[in-house]
Coordinates of N, CA and C in Angstrom, one line a residue:
X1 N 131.9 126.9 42.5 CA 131.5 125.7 43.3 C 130.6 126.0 44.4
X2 N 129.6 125.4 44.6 CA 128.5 125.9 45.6 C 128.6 125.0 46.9
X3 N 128.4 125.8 48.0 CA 128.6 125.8 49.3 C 127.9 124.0 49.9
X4 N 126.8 124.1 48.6 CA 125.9 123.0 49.4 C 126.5 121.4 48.7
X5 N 127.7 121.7 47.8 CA 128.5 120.8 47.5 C 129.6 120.3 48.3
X6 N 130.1 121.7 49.0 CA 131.2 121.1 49.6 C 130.8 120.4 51.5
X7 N 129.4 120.4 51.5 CA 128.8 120.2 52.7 C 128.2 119.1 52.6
X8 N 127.6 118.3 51.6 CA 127.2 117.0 51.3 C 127.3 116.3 51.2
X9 N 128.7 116.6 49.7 CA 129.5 115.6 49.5 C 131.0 115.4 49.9
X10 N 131.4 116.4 51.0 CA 132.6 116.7 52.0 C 134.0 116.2 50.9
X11 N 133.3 116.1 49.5 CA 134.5 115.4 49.0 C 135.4 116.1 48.5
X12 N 136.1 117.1 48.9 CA 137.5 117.9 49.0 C 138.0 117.8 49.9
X13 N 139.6 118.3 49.6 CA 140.4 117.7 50.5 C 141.7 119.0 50.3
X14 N 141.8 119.8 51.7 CA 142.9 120.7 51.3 C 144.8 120.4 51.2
X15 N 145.4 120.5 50.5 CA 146.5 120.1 50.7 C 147.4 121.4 50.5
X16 N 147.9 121.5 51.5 CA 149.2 122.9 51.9 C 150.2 122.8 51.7
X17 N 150.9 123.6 51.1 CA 151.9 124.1 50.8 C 152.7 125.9 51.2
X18 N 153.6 124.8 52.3 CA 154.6 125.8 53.4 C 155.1 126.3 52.0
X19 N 155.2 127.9 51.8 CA 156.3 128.8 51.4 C 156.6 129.8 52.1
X20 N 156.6 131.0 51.6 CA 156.6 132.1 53.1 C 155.4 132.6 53.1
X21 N 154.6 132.0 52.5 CA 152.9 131.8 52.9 C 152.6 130.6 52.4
X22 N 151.4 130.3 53.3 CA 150.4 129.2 52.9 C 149.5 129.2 52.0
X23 N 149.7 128.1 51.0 CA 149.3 128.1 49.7 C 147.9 126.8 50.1
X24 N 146.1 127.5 49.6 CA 145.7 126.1 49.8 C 145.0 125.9 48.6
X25 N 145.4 124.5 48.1 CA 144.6 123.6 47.0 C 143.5 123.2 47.2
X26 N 142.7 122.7 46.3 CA 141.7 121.6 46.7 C 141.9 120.8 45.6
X27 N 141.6 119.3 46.1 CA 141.8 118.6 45.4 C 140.4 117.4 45.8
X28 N 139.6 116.7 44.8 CA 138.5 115.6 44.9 C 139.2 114.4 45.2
X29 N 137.8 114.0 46.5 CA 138.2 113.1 46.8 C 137.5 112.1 46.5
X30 N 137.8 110.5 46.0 CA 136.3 109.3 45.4 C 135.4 109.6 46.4
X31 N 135.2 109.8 47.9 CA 134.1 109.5 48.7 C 134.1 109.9 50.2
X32 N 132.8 110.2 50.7 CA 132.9 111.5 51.6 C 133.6 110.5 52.6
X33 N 133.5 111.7 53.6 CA 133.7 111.3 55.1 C 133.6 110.2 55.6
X34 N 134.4 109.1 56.0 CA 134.3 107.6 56.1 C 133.8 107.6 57.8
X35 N 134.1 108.5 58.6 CA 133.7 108.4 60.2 C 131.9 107.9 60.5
X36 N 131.3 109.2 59.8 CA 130.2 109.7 60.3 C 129.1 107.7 60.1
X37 N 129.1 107.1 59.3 CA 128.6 106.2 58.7 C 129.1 105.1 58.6
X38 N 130.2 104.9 59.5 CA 131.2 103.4 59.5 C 130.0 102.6 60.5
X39 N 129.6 101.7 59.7 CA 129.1 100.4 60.9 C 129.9 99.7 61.7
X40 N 131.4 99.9 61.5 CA 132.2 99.3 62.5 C 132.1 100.5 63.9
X41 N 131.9 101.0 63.5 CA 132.3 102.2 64.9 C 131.0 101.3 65.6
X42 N 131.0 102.0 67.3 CA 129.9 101.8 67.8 C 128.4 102.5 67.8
X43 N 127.4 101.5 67.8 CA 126.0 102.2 67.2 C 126.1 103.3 67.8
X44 N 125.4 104.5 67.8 CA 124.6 105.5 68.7 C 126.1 106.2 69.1
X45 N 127.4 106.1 68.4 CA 128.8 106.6 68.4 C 129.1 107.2 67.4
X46 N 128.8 107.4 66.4 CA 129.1 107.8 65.1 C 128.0 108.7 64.6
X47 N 128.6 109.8 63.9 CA 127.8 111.0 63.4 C 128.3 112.2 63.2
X48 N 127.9 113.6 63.1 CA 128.1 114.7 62.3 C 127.7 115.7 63.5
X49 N 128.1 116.9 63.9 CA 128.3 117.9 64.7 C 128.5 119.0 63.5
X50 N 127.3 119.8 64.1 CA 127.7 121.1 63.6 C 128.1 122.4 64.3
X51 N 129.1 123.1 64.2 CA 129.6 124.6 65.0 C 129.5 125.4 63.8
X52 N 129.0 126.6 64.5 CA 129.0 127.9 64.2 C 129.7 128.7 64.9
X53 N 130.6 129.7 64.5 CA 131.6 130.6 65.1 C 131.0 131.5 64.6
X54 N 130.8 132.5 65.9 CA 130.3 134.2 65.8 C 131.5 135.2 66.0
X55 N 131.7 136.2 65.5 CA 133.3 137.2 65.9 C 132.8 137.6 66.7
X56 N 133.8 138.0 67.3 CA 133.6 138.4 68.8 C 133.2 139.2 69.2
X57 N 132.0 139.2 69.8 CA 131.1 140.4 71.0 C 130.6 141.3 70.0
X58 N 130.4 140.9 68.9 CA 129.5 141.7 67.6 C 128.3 141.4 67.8
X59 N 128.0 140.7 67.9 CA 126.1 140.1 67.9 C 126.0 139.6 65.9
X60 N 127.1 139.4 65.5 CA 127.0 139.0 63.8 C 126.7 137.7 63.5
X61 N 125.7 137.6 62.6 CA 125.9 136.0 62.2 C 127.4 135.4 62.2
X62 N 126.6 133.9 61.9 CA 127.9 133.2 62.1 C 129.2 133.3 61.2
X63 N 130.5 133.6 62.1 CA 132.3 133.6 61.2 C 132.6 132.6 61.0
X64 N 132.2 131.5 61.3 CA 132.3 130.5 60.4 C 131.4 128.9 60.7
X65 N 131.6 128.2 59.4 CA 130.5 127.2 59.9 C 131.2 126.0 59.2
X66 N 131.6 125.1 60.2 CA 132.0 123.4 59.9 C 131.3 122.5 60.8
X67 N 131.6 121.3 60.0 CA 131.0 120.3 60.5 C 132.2 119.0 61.2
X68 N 131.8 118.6 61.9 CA 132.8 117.5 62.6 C 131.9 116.3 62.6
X69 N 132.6 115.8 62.2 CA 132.4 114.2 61.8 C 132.7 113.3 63.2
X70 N 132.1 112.4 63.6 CA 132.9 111.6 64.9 C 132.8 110.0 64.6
X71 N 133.7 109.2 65.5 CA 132.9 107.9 65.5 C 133.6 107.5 67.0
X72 N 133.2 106.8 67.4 CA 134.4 105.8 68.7 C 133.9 104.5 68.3
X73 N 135.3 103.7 68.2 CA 135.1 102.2 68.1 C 136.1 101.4 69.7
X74 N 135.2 100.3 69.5 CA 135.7 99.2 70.2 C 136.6 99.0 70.3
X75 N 137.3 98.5 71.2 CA 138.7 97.8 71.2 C 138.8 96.7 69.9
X76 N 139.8 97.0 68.9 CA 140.0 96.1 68.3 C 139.2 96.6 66.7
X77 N 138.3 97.4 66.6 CA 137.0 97.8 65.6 C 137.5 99.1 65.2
X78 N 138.7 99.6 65.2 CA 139.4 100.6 64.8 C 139.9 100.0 63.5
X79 N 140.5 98.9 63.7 CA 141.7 98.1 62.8 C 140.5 97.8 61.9
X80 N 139.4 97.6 61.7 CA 138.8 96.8 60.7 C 138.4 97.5 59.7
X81 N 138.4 99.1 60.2 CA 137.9 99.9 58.6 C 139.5 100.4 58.2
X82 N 140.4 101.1 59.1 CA 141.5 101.6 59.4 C 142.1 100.7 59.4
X83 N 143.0 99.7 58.3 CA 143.8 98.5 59.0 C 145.7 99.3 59.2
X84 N 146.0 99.1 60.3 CA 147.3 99.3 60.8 C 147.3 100.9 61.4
X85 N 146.1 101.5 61.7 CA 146.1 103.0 62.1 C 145.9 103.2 63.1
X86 N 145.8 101.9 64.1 CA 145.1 101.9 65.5 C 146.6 101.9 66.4
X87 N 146.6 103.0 66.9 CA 147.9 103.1 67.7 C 148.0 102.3 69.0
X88 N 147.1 101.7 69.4 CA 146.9 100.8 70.9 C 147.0 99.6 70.7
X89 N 147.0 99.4 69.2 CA 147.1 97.9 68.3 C 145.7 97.2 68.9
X90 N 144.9 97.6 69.0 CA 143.4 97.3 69.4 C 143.4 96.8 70.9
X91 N 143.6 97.5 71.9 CA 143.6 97.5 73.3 C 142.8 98.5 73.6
X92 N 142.2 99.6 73.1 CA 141.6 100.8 73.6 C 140.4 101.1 72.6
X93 N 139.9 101.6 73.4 CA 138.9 102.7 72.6 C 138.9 103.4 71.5
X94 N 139.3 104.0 70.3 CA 139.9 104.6 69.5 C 138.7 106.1 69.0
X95 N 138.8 107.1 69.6 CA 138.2 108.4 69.1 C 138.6 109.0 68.1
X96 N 137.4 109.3 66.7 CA 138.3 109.8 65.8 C 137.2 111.2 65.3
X97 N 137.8 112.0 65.2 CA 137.2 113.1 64.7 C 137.2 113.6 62.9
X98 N 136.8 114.4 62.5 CA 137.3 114.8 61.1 C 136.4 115.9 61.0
X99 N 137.4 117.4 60.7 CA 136.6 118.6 60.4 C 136.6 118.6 58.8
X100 N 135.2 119.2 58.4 CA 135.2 119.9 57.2 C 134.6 121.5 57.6
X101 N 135.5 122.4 57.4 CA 135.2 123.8 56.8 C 134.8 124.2 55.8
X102 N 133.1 124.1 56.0 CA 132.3 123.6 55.0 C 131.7 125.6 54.4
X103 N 131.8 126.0 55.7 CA 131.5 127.6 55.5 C 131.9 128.2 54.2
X104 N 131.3 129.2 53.7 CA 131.6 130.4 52.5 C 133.0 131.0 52.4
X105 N 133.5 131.4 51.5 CA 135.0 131.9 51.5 C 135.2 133.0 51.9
X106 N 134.1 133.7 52.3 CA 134.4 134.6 53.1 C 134.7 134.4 55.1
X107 N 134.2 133.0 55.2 CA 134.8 132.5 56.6 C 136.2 132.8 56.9
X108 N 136.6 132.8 58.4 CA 137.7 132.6 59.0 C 138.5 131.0 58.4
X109 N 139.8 130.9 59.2 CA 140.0 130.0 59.2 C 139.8 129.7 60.6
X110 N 140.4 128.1 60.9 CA 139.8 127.6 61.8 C 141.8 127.2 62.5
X111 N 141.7 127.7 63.5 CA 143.0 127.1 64.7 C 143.1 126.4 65.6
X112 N 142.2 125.8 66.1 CA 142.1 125.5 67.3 C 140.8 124.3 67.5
X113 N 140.9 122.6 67.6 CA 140.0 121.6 67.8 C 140.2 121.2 69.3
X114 N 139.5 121.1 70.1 CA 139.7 120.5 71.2 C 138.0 119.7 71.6
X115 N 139.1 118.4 72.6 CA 137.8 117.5 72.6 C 137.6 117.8 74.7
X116 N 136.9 117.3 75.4 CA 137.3 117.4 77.0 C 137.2 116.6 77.3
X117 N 137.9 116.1 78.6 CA 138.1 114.8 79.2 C 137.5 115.3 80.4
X118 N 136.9 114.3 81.1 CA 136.2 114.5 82.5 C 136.7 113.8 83.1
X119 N 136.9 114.4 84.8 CA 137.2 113.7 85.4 C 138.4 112.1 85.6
X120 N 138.0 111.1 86.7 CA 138.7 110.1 86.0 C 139.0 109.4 84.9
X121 N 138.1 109.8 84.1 CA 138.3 109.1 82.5 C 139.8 109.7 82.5
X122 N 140.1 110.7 82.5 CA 141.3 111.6 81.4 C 142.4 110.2 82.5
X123 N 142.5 109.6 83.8 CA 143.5 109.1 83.6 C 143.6 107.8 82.8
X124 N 142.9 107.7 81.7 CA 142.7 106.5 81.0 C 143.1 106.8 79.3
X125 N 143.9 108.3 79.0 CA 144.0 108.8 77.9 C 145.4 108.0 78.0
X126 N 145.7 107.8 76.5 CA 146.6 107.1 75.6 C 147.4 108.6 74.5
X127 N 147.2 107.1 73.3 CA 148.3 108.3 72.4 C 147.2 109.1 71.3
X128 N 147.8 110.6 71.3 CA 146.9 111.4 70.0 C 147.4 111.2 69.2
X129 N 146.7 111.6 68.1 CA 147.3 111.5 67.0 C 146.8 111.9 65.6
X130 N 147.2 111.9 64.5 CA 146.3 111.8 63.4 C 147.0 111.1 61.9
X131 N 146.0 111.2 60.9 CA 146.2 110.2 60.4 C 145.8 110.5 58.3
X132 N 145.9 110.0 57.0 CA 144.9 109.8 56.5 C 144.8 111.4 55.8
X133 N 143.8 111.3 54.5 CA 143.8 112.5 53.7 C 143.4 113.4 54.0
X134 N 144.1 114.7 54.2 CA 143.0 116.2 54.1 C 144.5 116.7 54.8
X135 N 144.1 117.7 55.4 CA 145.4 118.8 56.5 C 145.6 118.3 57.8
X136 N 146.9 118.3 57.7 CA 147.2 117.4 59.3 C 147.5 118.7 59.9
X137 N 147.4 118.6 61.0 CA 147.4 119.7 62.3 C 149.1 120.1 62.4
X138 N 149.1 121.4 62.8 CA 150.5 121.7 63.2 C 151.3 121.1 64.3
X139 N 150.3 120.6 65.3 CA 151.2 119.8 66.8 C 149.6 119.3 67.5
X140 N 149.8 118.4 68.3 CA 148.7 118.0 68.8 C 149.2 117.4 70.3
X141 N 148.5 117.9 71.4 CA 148.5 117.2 73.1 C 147.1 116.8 73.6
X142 N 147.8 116.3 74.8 CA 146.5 116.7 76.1 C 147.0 117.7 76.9
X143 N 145.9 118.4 77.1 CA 145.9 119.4 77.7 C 146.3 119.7 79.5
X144 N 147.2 119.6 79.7 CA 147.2 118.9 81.3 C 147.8 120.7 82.1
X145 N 148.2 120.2 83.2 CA 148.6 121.1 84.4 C 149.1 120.9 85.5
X146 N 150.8 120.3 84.9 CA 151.6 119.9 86.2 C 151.2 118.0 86.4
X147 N 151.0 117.5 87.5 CA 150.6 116.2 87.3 C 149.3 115.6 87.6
X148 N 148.5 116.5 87.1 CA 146.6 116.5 87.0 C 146.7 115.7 85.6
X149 N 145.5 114.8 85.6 CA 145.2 113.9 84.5 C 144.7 115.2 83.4
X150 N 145.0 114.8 82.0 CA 144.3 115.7 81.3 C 143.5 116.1 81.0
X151 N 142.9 117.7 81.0 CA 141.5 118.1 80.8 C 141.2 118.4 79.1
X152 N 141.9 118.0 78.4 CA 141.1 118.0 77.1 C 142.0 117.1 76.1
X153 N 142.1 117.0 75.0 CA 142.5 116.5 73.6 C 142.9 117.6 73.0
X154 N 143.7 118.0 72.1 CA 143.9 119.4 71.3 C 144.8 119.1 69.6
X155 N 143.9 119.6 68.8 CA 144.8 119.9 68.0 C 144.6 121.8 67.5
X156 N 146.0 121.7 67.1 CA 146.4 123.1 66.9 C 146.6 123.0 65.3
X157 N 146.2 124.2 64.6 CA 146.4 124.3 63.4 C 147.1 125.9 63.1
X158 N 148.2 126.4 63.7 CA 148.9 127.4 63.8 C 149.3 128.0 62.4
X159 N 148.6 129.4 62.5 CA 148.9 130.6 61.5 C 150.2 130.1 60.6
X160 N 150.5 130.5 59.3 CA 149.6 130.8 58.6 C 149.1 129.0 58.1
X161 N 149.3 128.1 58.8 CA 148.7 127.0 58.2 C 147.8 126.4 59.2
X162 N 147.0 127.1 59.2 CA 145.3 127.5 59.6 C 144.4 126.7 58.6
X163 N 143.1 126.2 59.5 CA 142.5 125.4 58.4 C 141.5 126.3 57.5
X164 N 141.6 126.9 56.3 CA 140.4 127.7 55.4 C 139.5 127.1 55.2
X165 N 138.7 128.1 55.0 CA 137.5 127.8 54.4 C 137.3 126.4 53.0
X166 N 136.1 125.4 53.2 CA 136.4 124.5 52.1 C 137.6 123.7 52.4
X167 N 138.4 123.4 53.6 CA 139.0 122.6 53.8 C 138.6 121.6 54.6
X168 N 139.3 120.4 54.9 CA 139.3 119.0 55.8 C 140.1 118.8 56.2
X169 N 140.1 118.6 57.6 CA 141.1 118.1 58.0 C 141.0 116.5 57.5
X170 N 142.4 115.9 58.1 CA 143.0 114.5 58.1 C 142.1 113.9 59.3
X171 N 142.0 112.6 59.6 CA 141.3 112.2 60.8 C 141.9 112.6 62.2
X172 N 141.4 113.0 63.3 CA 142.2 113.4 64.2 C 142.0 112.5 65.3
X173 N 142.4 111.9 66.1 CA 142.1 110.8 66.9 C 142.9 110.7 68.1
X174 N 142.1 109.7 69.3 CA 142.9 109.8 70.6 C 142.7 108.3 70.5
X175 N 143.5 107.4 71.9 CA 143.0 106.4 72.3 C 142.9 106.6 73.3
X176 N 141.5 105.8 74.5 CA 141.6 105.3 75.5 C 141.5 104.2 76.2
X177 N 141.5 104.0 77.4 CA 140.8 102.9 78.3 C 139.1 102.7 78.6
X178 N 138.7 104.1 78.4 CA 137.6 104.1 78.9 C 136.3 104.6 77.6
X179 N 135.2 103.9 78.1 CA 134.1 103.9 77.1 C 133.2 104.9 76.8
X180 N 132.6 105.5 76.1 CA 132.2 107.2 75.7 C 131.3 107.5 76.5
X181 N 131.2 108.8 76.7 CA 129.8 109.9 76.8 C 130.1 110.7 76.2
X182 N 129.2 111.7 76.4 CA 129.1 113.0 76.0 C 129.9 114.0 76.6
X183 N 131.0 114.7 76.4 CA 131.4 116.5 76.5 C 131.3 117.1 75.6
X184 N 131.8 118.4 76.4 CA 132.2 119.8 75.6 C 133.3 119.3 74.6
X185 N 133.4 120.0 73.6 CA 134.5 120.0 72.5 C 134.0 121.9 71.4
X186 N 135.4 122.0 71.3 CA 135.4 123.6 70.9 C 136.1 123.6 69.3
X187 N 135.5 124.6 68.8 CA 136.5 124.9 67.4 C 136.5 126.6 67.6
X188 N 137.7 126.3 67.4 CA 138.3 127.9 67.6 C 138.6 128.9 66.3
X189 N 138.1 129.9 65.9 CA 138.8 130.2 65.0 C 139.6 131.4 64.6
X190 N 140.0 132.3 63.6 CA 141.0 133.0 63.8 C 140.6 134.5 65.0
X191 N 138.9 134.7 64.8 CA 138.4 136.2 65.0 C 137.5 135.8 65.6
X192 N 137.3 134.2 65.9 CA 135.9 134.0 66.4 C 135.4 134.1 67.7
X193 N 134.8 133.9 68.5 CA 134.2 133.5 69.8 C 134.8 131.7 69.3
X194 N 134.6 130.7 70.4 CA 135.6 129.8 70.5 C 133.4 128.7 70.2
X195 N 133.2 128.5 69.5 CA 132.3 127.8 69.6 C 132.2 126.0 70.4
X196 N 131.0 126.3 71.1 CA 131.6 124.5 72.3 C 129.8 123.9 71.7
X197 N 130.4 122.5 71.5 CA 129.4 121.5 70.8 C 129.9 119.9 71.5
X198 N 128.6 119.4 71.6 CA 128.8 118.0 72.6 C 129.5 117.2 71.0
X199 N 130.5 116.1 71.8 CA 131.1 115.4 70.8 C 131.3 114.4 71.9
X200 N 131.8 113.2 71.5 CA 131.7 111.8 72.2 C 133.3 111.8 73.1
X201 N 133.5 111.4 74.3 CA 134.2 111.7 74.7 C 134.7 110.8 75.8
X202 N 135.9 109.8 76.6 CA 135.8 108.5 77.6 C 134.9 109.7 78.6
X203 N 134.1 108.0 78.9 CA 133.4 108.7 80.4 C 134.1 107.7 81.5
X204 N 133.4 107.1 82.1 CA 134.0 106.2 83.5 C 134.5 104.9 83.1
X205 N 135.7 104.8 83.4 CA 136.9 103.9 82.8 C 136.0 102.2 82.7
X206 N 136.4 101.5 82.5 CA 135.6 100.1 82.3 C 136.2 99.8 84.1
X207 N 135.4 98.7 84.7 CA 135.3 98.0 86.2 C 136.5 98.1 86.6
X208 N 137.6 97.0 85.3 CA 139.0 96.8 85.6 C 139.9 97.5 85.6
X209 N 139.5 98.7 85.0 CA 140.4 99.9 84.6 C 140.3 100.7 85.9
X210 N 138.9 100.7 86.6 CA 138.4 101.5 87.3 C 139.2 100.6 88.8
X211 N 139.5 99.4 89.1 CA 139.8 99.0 90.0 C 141.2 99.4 90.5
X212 N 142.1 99.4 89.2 CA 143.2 99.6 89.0 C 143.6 100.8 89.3
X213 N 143.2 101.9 88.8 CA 143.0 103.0 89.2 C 142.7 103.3 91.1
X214 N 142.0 102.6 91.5 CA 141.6 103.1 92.9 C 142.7 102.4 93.7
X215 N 142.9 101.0 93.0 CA 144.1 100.3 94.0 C 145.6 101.2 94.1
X216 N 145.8 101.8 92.9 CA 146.9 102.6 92.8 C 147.1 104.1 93.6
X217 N 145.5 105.1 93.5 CA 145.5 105.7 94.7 C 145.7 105.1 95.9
X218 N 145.5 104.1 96.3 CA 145.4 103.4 97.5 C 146.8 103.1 98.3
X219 N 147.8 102.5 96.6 CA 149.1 102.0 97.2 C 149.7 103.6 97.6
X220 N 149.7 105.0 97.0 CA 150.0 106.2 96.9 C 149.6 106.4 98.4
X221 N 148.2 106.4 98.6 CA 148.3 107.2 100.1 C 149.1 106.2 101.3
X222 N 148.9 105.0 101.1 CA 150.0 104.3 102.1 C 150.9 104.1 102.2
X223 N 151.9 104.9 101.1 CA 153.1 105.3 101.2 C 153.4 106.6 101.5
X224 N 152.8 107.5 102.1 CA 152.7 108.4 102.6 C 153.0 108.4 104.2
X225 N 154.0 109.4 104.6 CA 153.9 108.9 105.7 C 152.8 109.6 106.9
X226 N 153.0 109.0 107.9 CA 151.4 109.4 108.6 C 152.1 110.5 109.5
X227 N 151.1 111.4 109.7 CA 151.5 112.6 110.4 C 151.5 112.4 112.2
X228 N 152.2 113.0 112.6 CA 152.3 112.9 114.0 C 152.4 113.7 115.0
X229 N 151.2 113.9 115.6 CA 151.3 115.3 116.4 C 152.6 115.5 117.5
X230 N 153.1 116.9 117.2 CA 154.2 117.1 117.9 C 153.7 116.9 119.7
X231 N 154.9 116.8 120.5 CA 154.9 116.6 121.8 C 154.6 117.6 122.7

C-alpha cells in the first residue's frame, strides 16, 4: 500500500487491540477526513497542518511525518455536521483536531498532541474531549499549574498504545468561550524532537466574556483585605 495513498485519501483508520501488547489493524474508511473541508466550520478556520519529527540531536531526516487536520466552528455550527457531539450543547466555540500518521512504516509512533492556550483566552477553556472513528487517546487534560488558567490542551497516547505509523486518530476536540487565532501546538513522538506547528487556538475572549472576566478580578481584589502600615 503506497505512502501517497494513505496521505490523500486519509482513508484508514487504526483500531487497537489491548493484549499484553498492542495489536494495530487497519481498516477502510467510505471518506477522508471530514474536518479539513467542512463548510460548516468557520471560513479561513479549517485546514491541514503538516509536522515533521526529527530524532533527536542527530541532524537526520524526518522520524516521522503526520498531518493534522483542524477546523473551529461557531457556537452552535459544531452540532450541524457533528449532531449531538458538541459538549457545550452549542454555547462555545468547538476546536477539533484529527491526526493522520501518514509517515513510512519505518516511522516512530506518535505520544503526545498538544494545542496552547495564551494568555487570558485559557480562562475561557471548557470540556476536552474526543470523539468518532480512528484511536482514541489514552487520557486527555489542560495543562495547568496549581490555580493558573491552562497553558495548553493535551492528548496523551501512552506506550504501548501509541499512535503508529498509517494510523488516525478519532477527532480530538476542546470547547471554548473565546474566538480563534493562531498558536504553537506540538506532536511528540516516541525518539523524536517534540515538533511545534501553528494550529488554531481561543485568542481574546468575546467583549462579554471579556467583561466578565475583569469584573470577577475586580470582585477578587476587593475582597482582599487592604494592607496597613504598622504603627
Amino acid at each position: 500500500m503506497s505512502n501517497n495513498l494513505l496521505h490523500d485519501g486519509k482513508g484508514f483508520v487504526c483500531l487497537v487491540v489491548a493484549t499484553l501488547a498492542a495489536v494495530m489493524l487497519m481498516a477502510p474508511l467510505a471518506v477522508a477526513g471530514p474536518l479539513a473541508a467542512d463548510s460548516n466550520a468557520m471560513p479561513g478556520w479549517h485546514g491541514t497542518q503538516f509536522f515533521a519529527g526529527s530524532y533527536w540531536g542527530m541532524g537526520m531526516s524526518p522520524f516521522f511525518n503526520a498531518d493534522v487536520d483542524y477546523a473551529v466552528y461557531a457556537p452552535g455550527q459544531f452540532e450541524v455536521t457533528f449532531d449531538g457531539a458538541d459538549p457545550s450543547e452549542g454555547v462555545d466555540y468547538v476546536y477539533a483536531y484529527q491526526i493522520f500518521h501518514v509517515g513510512p512504516g519505518t516511522d516512530e509512533p506518535l505520544l503526545q498532541f498538544s494545542v496552547g492556550l495564551d494568555g487570558i483566552a485559557a480562562e475561557g477553556a471548557g470540556v476536552i474531549t474526543d470523539f468518532g472513528a480512528g484511536q482514541a487517546p489514552t487520557s486527555a487534560s489542560f495543562s495547568t499549574s496549581g490555580n493558573n488558567p491552562p497553558t495548553s490542551a493535551v492528548w496523551y497516547y501512552d506506550s504501548p498504545m501509541s499512535l503508529a505509523p498509517g494510523c488516525q486518530s478519532n477527532i480530538l476536540l476542546f470547547t471554548s468561550s473565546a474566538p480563534p487565532e493562531w498558536d504553537t501546538s506540538t506532536l511528540r513522538g516516541t525518539n523524536s524532537t517534540a515538533k511545534t506547528e501553528l494550529l488554531p487556538s481561543p485568542g481574546v475572549p468575546e467583549p462579554a466574556m471579556l467583561i466578565l472576566i475583569i469584573a470577577a478580578a475586580g470582585v477578587l481584589g476587593a475582597s482582599r483585605p487592604a494592607h496597613r502600615p504598622s504603627a
